[in-house]
CSV table of C-alpha atoms in Angstrom, one decimal:
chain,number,residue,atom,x,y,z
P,1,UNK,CA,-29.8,-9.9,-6.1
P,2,UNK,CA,-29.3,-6.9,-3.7
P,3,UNK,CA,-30.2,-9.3,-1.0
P,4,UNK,CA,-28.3,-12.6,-1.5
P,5,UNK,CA,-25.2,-10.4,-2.2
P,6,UNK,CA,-22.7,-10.6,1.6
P,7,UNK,CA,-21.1,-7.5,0.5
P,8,UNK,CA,-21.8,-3.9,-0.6
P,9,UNK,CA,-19.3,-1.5,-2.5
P,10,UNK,CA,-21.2,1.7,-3.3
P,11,UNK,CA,-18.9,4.7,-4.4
P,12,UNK,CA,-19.3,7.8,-3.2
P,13,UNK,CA,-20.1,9.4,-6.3
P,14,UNK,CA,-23.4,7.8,-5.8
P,15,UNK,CA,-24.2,10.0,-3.3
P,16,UNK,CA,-24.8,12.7,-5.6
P,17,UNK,CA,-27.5,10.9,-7.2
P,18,UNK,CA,-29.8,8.8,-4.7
P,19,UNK,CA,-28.9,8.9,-0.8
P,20,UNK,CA,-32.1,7.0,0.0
P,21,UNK,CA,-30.6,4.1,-2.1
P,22,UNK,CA,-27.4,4.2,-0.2
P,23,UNK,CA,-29.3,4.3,3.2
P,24,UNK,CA,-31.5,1.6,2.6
P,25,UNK,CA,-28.8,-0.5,1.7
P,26,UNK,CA,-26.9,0.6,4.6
P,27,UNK,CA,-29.9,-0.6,6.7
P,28,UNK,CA,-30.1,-3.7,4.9
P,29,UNK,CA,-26.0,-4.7,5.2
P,30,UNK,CA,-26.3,-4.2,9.0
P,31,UNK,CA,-29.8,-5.9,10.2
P,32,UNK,CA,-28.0,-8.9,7.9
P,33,UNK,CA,-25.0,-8.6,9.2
P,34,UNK,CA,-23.4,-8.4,5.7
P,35,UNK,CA,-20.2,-5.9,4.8
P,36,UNK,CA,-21.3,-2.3,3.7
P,37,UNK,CA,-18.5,-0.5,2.4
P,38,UNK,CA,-18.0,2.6,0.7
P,39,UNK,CA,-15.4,5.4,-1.4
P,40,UNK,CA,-15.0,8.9,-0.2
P,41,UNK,CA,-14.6,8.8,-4.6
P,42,UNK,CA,-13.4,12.5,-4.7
P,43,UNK,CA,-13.1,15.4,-2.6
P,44,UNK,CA,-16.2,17.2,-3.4
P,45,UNK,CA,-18.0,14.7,-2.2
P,46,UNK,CA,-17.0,15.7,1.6
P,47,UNK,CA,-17.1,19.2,0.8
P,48,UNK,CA,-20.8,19.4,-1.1
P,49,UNK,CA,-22.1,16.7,0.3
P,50,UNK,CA,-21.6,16.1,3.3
P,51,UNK,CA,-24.7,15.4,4.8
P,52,UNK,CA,-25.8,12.6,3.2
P,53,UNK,CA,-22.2,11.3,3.6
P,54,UNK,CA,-22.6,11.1,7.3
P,55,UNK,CA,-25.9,10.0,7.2
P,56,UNK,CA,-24.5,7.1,5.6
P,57,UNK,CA,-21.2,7.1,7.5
P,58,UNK,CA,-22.9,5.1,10.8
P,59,UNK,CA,-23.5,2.3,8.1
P,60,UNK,CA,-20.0,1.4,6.6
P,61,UNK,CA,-18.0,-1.0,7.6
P,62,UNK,CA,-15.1,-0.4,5.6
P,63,UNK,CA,-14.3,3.1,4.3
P,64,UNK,CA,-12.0,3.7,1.1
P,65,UNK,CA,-10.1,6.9,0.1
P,66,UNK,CA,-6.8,8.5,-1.1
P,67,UNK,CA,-4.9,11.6,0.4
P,68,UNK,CA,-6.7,14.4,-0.9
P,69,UNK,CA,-10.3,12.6,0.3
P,70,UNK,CA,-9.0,12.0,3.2
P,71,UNK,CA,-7.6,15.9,3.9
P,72,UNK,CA,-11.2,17.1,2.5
P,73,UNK,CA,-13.0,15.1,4.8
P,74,UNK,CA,-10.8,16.3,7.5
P,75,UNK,CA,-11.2,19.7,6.3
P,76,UNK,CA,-15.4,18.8,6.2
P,77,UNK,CA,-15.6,17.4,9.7
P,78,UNK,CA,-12.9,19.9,11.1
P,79,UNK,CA,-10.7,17.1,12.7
P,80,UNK,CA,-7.9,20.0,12.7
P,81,UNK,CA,-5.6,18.0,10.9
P,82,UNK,CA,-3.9,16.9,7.6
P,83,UNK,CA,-1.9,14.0,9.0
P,84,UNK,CA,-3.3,10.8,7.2
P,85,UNK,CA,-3.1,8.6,10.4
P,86,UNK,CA,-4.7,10.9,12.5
P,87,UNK,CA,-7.9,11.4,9.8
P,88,UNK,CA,-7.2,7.6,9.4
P,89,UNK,CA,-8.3,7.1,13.5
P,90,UNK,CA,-10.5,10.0,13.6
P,91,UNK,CA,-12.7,8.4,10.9
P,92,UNK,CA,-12.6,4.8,12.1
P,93,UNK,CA,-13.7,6.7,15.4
P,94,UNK,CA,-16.6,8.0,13.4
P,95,UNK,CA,-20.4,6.6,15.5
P,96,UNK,CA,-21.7,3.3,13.7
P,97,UNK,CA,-24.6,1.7,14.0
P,98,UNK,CA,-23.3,-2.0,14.6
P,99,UNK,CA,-20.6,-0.9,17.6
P,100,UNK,CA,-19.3,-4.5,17.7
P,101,UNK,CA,-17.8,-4.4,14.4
P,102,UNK,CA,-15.3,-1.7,14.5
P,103,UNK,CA,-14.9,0.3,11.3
P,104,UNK,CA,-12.0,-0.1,9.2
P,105,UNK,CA,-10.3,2.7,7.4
P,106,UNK,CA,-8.0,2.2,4.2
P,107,UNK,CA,-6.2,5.0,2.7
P,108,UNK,CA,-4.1,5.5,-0.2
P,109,UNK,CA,-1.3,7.4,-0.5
P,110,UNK,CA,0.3,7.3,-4.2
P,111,UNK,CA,3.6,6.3,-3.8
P,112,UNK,CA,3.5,6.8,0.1
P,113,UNK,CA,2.4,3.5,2.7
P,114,UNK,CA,-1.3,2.8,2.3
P,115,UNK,CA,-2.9,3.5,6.0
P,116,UNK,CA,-5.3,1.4,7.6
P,117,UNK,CA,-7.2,1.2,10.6
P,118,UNK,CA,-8.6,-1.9,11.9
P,119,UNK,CA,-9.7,-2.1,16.0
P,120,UNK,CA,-8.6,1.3,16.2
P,121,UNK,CA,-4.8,0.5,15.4
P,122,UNK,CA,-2.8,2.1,12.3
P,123,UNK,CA,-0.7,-0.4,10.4
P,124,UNK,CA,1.5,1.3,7.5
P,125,UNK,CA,1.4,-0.8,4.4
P,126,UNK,CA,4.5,-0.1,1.7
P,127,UNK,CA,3.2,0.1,-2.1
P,128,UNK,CA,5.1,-2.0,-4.9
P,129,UNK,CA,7.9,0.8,-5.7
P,130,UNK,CA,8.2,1.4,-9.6
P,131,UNK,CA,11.5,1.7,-11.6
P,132,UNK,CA,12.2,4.9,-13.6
P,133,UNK,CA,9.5,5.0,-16.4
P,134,UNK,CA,7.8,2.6,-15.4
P,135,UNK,CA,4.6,5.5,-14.2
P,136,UNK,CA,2.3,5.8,-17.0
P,137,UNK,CA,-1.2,7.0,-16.3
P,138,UNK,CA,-2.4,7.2,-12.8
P,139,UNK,CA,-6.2,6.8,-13.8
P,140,UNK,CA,-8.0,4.1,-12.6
P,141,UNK,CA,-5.6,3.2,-9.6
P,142,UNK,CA,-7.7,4.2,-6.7
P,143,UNK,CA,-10.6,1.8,-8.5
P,144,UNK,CA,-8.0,-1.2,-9.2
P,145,UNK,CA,-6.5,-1.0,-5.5
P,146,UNK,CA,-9.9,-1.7,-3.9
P,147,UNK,CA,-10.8,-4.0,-7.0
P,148,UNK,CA,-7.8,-6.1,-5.7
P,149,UNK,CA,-9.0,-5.4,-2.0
P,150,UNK,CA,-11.9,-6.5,-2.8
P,151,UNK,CA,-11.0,-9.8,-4.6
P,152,UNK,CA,-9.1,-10.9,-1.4
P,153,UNK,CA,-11.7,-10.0,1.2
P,154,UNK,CA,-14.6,-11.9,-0.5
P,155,UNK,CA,-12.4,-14.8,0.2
P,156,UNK,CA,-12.0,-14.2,3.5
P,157,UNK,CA,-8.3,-13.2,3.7
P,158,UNK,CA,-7.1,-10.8,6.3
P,159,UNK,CA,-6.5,-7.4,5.8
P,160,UNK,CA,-2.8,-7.5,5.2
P,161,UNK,CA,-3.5,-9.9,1.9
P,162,UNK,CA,-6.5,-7.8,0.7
P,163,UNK,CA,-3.7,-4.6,1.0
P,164,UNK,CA,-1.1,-6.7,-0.7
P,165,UNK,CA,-3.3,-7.4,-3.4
P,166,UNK,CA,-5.2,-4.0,-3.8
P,167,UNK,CA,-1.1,-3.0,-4.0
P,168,UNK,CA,-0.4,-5.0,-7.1
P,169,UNK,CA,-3.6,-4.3,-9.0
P,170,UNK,CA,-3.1,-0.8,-8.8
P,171,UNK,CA,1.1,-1.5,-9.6
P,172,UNK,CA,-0.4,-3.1,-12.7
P,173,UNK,CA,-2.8,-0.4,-14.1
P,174,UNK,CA,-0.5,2.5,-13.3
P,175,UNK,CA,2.4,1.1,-15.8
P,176,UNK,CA,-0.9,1.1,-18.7
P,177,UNK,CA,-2.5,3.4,-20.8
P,178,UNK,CA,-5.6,3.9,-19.4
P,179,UNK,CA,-7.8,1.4,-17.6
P,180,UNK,CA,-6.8,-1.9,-18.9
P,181,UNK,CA,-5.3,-4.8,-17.4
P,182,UNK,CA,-2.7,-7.5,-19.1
P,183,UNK,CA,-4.7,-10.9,-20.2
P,184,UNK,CA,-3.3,-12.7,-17.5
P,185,UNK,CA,-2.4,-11.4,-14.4
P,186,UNK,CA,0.1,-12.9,-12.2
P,187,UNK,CA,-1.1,-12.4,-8.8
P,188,UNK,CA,0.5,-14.4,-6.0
């Protein structure tokens, strides 16, 4: 399965548990020229581990994270600042194994423009603004953006579509209790 599959999503949290998993398929993703992609998860993950993290950094295609990831791994590879954009093009700056595919770097931002980088240029995307009480539970949005990401890349969309839809999914799951999603979901 691991090998007939054209992209790779591995969270960071997995880095706490087996690195050599995440390297090999790392390894795999680029001499296949598949997608590898990967979630800065948390911010302890940049702070505690931080090696294996950039061992596996070279690797990834397309990196994931909110603001607070994004300031931690600022912090962790002392790029000297806390401006998302900045971190943003630092990161996508970051060595890669496969130098003809630049890196691509999506950030979150909660109610603030998700930030991308893609051929070392930062394009501001606006969220789906929410109506007074219509902010319920925050958990699960990071997850349900790149869910929606996701959805749209696989299909081969560009990377304002795969932001638009990342942008909905997580509109939907933040105006629920907990992690759920309606029956239907009207995505357009």
């Amino acid at each position: 399965m691991v090998v007939q599959a054209k992209y790779y999503y591995i969270a960071g949290f997995f880095l706490t548990v087996s690195p050599p998993s995440i390297m090999e398929v790392g390894k795999h993703a680029l001499s296949a020229k598949k997608t590898f992609m990967m979630n800065l998860s948390a911010p302890f993950i940049s702070q505690f581990f931080k090696e294996p993290l950039m061992a596996a950094m070279p690797y990834v295609d397309i990196l994931f994270g909110n603001e607070s990831e994004a300031e931690a791994f600022s912090t962790a590879m002392d790029f000297g600042t806390t401006d998302i954009k900045e971190i943003a093009l630092k990161t996508a700056a970051l060595p890669k194994e496969d130098e003809g595919r630049p890196r691509i770097v999506v950030f979150t931002q909660g109610a603030l423009p998700t930030v991308i980088v893609e051929n070392g240029k930062v394009t501001e995307y606006p969220v789906i603004p929410l109506k007074d009480g219509e902010l319920v539970d925050t958990n699960g949005a990071g997850d349900a953006f790149v869910g929606g990401f996701l959805s749209q890349l696989i299909q081969k969309h560009p990377i304002p579509e795969c932001v638009r839809c990342g942008n909905y999914a997580a509109n939907v799951i933040i105006k629920r209790a907990g992690c759920t999603f309606p029956l239907k979901p009207d995505f357009q």
